[in-house]
Coordinates of N, CA and C in Angstrom, one line a residue:
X855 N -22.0 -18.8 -10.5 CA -21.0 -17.8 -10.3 C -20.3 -18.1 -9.0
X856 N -18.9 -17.9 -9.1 CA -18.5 -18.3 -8.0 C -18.1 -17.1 -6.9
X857 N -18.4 -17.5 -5.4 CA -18.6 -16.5 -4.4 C -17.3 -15.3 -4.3
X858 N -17.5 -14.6 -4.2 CA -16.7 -12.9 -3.8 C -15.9 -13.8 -2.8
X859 N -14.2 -14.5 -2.8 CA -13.6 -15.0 -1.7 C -13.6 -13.3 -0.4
X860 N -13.6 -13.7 0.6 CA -13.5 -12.3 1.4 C -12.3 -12.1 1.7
X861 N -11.5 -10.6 1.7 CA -10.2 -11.1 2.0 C -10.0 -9.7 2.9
X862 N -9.1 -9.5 3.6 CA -8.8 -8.2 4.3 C -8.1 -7.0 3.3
X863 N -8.4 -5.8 4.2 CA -8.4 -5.0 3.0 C -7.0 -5.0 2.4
X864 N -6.9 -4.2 1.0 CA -5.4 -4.7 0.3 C -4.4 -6.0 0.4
X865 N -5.3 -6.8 0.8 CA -4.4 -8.3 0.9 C -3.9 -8.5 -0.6
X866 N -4.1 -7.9 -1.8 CA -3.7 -7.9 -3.0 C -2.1 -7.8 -2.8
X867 N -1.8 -6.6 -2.1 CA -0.5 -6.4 -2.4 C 0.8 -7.0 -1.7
X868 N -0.4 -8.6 -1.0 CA 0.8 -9.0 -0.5 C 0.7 -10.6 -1.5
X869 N -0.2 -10.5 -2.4 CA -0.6 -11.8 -3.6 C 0.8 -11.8 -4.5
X870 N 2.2 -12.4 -4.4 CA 2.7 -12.3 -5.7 C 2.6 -12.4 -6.9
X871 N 0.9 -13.0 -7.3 CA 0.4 -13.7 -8.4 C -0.3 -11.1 -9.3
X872 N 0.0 -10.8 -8.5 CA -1.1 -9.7 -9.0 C -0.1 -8.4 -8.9
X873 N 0.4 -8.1 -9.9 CA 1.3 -7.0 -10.1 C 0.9 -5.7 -9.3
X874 N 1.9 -4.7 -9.1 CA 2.3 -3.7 -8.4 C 1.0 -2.9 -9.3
X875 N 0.6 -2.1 -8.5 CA -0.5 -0.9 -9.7 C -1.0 0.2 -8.5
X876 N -0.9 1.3 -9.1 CA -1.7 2.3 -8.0 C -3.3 2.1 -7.4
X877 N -3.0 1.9 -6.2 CA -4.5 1.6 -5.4 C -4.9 2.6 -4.9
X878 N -4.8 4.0 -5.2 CA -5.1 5.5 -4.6 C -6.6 5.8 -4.5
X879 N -6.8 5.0 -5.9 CA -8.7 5.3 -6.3 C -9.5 4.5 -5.9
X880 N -10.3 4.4 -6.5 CA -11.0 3.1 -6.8 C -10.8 2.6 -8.3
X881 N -11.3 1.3 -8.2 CA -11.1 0.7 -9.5 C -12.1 0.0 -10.1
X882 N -12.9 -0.3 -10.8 CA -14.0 -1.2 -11.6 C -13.1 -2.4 -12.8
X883 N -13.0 -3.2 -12.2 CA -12.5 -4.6 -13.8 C -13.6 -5.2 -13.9
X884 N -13.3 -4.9 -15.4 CA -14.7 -5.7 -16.4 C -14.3 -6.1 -17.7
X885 N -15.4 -6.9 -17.9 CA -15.1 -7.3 -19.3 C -14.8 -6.3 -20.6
X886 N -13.5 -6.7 -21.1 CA -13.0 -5.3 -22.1 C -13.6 -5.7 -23.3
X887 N -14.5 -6.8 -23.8 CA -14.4 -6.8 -25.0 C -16.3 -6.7 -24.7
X888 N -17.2 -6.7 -23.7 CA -18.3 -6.5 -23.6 C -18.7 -4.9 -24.0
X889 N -19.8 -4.4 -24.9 CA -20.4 -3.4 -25.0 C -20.7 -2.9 -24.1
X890 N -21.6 -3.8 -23.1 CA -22.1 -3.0 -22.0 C -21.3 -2.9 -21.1
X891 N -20.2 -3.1 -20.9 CA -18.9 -2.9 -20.0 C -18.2 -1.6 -20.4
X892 N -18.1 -1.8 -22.1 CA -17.6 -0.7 -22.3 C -17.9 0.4 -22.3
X893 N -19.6 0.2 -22.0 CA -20.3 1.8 -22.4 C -20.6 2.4 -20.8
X894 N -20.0 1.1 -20.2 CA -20.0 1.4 -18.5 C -18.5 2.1 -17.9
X895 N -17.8 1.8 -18.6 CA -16.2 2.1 -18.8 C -16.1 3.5 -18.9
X896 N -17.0 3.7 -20.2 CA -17.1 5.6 -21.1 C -17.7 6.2 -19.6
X897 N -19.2 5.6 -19.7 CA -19.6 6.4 -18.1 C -18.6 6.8 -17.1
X898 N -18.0 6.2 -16.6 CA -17.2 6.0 -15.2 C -16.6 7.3 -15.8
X899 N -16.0 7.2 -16.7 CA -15.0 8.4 -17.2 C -15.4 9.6 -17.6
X900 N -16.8 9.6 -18.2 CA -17.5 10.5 -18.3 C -18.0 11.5 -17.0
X901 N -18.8 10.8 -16.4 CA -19.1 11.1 -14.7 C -17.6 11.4 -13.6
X902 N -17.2 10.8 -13.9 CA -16.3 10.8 -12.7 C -15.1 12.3 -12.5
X903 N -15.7 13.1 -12.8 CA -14.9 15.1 -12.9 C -13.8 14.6 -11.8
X904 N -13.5 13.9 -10.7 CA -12.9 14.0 -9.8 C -11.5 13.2 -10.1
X905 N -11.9 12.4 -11.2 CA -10.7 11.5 -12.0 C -10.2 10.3 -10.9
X906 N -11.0 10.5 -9.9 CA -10.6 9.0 -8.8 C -10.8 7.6 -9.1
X907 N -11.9 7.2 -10.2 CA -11.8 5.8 -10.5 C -11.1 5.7 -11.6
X908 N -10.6 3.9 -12.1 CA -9.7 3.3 -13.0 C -10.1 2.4 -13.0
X909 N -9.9 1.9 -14.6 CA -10.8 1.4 -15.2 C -9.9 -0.1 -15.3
X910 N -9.9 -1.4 -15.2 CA -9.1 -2.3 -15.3 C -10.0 -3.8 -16.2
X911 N -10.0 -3.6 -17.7 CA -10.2 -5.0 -18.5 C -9.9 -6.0 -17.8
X912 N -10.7 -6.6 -17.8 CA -10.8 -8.8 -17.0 C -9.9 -9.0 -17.6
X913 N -9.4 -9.0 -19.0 CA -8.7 -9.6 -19.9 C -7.1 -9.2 -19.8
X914 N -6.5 -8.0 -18.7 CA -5.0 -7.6 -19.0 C -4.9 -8.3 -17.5
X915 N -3.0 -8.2 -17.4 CA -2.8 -8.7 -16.6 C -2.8 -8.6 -15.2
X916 N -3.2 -7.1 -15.2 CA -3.6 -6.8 -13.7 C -5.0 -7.0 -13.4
X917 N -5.7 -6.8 -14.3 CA -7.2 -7.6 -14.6 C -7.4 -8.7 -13.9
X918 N -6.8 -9.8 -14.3 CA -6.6 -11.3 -14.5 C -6.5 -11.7 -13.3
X919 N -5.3 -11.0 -12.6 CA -4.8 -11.4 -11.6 C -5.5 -11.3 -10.3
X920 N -6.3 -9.6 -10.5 CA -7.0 -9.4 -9.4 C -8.7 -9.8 -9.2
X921 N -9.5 -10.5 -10.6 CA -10.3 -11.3 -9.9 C -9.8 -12.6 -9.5
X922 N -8.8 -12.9 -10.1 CA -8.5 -14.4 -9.7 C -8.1 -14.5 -8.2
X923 N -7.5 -13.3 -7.8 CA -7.3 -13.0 -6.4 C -8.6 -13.3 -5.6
X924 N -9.5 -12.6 -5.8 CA -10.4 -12.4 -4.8 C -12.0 -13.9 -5.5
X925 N -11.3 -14.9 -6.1 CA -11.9 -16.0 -6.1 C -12.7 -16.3 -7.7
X926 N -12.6 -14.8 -8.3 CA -13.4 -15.3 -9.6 C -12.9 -15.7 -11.0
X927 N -13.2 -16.3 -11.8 CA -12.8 -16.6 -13.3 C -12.9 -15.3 -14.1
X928 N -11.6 -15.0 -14.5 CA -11.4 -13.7 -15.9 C -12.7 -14.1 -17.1
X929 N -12.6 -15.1 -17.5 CA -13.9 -15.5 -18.5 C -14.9 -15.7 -18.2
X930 N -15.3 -15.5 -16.6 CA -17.1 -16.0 -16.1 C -17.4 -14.6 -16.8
X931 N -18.8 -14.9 -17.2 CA -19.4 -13.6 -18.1 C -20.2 -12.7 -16.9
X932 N -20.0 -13.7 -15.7 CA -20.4 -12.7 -14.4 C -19.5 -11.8 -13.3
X933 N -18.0 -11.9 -13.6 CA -16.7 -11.4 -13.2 C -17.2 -10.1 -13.9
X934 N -17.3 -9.0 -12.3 CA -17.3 -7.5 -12.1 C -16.9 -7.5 -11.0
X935 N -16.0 -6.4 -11.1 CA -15.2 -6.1 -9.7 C -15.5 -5.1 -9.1
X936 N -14.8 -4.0 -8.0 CA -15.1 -3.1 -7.4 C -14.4 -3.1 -6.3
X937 N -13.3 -2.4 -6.5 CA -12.2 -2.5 -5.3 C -12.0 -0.8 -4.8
X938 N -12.5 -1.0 -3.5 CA -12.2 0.9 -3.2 C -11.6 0.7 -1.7
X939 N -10.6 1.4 -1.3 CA -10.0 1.3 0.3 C -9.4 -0.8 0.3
X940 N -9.0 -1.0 -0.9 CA -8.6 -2.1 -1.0 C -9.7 -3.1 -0.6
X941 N -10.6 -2.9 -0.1 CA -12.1 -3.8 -0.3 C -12.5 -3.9 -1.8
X942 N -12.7 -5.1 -1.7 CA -13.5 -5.4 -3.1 C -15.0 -6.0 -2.7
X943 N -16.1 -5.7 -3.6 CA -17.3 -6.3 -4.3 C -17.3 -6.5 -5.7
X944 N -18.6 -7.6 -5.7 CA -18.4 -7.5 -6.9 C -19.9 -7.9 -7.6
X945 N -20.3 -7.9 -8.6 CA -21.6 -8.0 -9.5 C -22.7 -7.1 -9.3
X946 N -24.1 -6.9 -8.6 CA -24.6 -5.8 -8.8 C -24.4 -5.3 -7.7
X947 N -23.7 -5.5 -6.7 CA -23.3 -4.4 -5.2 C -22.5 -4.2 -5.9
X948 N -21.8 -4.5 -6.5 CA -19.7 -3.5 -7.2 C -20.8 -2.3 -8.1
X949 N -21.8 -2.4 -9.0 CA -22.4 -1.8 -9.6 C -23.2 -0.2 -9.3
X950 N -23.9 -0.7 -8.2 CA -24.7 0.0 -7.3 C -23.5 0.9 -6.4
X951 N -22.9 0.0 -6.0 CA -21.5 1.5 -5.3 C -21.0 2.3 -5.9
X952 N -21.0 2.3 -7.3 CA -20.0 2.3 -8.6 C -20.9 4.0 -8.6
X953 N -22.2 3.4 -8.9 CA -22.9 4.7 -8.7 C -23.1 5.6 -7.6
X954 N -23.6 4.9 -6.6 CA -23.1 5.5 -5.5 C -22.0 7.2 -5.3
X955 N -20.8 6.2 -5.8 CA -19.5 7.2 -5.9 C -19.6 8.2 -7.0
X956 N -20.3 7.5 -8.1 CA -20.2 8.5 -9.1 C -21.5 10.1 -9.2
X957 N -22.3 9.7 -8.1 CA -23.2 10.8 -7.7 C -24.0 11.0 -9.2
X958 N -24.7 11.7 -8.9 CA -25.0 12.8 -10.2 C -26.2 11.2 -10.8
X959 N -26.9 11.2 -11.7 CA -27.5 10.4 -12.4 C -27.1 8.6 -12.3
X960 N -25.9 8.8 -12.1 CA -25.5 7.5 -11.7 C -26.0 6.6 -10.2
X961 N -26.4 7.7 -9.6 CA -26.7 7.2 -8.2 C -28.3 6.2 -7.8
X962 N -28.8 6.5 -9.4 CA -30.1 5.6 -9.9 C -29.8 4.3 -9.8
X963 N -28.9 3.9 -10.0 CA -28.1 2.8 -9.7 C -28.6 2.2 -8.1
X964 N -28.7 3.1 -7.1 CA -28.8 3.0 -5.8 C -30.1 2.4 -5.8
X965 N -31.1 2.8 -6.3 CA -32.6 2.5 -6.3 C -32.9 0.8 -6.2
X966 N -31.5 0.1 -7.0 CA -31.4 -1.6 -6.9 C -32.0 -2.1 -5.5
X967 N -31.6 -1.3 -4.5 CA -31.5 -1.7 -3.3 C -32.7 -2.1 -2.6
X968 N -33.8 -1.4 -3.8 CA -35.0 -1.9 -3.4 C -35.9 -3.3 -3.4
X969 N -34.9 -3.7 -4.4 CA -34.7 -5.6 -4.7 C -34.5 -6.2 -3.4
X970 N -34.7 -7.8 -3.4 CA -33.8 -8.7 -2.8 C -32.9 -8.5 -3.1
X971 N -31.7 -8.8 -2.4 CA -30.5 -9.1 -2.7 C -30.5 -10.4 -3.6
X972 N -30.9 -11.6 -3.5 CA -31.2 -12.3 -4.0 C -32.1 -12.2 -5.9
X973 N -32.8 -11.4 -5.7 CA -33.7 -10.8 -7.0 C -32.3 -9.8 -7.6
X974 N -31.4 -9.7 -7.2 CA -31.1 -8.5 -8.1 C -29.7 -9.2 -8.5
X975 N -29.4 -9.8 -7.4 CA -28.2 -11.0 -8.8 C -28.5 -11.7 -9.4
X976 N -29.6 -11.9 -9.6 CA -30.5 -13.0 -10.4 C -30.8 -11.9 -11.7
X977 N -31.0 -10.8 -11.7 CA -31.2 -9.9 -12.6 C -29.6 -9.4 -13.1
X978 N -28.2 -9.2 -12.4 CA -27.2 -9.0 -12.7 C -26.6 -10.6 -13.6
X979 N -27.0 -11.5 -13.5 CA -26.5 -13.0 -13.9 C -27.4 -12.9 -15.3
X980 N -28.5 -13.0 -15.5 CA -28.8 -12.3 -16.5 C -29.0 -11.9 -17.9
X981 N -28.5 -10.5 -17.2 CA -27.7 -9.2 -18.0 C -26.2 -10.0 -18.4
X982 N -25.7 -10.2 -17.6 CA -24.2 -11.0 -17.8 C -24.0 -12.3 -19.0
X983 N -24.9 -12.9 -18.9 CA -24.6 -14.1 -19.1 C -25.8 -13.8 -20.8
X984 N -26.0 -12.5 -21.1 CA -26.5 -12.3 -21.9 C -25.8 -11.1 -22.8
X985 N -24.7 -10.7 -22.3 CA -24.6 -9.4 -22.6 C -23.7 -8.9 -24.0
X986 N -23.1 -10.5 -24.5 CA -22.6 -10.4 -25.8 C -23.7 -10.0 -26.7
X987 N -25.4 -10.4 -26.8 CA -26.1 -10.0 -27.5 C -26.3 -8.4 -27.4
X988 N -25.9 -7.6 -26.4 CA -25.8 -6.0 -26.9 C -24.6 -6.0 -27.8
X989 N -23.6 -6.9 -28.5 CA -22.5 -6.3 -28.7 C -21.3 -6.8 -28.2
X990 N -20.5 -6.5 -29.3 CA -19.2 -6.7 -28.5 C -18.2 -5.2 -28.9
X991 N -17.1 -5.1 -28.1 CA -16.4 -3.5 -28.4 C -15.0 -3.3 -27.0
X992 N -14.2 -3.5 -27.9 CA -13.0 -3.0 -27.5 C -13.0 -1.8 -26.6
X993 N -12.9 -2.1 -25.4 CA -12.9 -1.1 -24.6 C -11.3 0.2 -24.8
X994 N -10.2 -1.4 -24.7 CA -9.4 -0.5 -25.2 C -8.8 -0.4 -26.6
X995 N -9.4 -0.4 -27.9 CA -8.8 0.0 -28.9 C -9.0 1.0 -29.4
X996 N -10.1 2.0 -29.4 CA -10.5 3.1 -29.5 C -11.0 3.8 -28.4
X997 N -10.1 4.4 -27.3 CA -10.8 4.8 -26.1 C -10.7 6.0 -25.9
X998 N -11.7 7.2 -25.5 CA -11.6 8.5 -25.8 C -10.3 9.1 -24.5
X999 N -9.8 10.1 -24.4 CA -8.8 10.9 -23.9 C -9.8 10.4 -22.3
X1000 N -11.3 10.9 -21.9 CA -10.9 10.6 -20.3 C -10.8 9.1 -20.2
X1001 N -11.1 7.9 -21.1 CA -11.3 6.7 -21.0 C -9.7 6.5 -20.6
X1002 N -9.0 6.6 -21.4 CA -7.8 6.5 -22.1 C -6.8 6.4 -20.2
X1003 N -7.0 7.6 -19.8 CA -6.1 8.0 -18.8 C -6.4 7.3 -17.6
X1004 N -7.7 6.5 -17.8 CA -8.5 5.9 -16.6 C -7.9 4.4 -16.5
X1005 N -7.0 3.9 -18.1 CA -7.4 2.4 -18.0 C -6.1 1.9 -17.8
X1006 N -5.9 0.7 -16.9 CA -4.9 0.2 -16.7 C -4.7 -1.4 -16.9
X1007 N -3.8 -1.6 -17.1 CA -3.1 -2.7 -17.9 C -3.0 -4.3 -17.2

């Protein structure tokens, strides 16, 4: 996998390669056509009462543009993002914050921390690099009303 490039915060929006998009929230880009993305997708949306995160498919163009920004491949099966205050992380710290923010049962997520760092991207690489065998599923063809308003293009 290739390393999280570090960049200063919102340096995106001076990338001409990575379209105009509201940066108000936070954001998670993942794989749209992964099951466990997408049932991570439903989560976010389900949990998230405060309607602050948005949800952005690897595969659309603002997707595309913004891991390629910050150094990763749209098709690495290990590209997970996590962009909040225009900082981005990404793979199981983008995950673990993810929860973090989302409080409530999600914050189990936090418990990772008990790992190496080292042990727990080795456990996120994986999951990843495994995760078409849960499935595959259109995050966006069928996406319920909170998914729906979360996902951007």
């Amino acid at each position: 996998m290739a390393a999280l490039l570090e960049k200063t915060a919102y340096s995106y929006r001076e990338d001409p390669t990575v379209p105009t998009f509201d940066d108000s929230g936070q954001i998670a880009v993942m794989d749209g056509d992964c099951a466990l993305c997408s049932w991570g997708a439903r989560t976010i949306a389900k949990l998230d009462s405060a309607g602050r995160f948005r949800v952005c498919p690897a595969q659309s163009k603002t997707g595309d543009a913004l891991v390629r920004h910050y150094g990763l491949d749209p098709v690495d099966p290990e590209t997970w993002l996590f962009i909040e205050d225009g900082q981005a992380w990404s793979g199981m710290e983008a995950i673990i914050r993810i929860g973090e923010r989302l409080g409530g049962a999600a914050r189990l997520a936090t418990l990772l921390r008990v790992l190496p760092r080292g042990l727990r991207e080795w456990l996120y690489r994986r999951i990843a690099h495994n995760r078409y065998r849960f499935g595959k599923a259109d995050m966006c063809a069928t996406p319920d009303d909170k998914l729906r308003r979360r996902l951007m293009t």
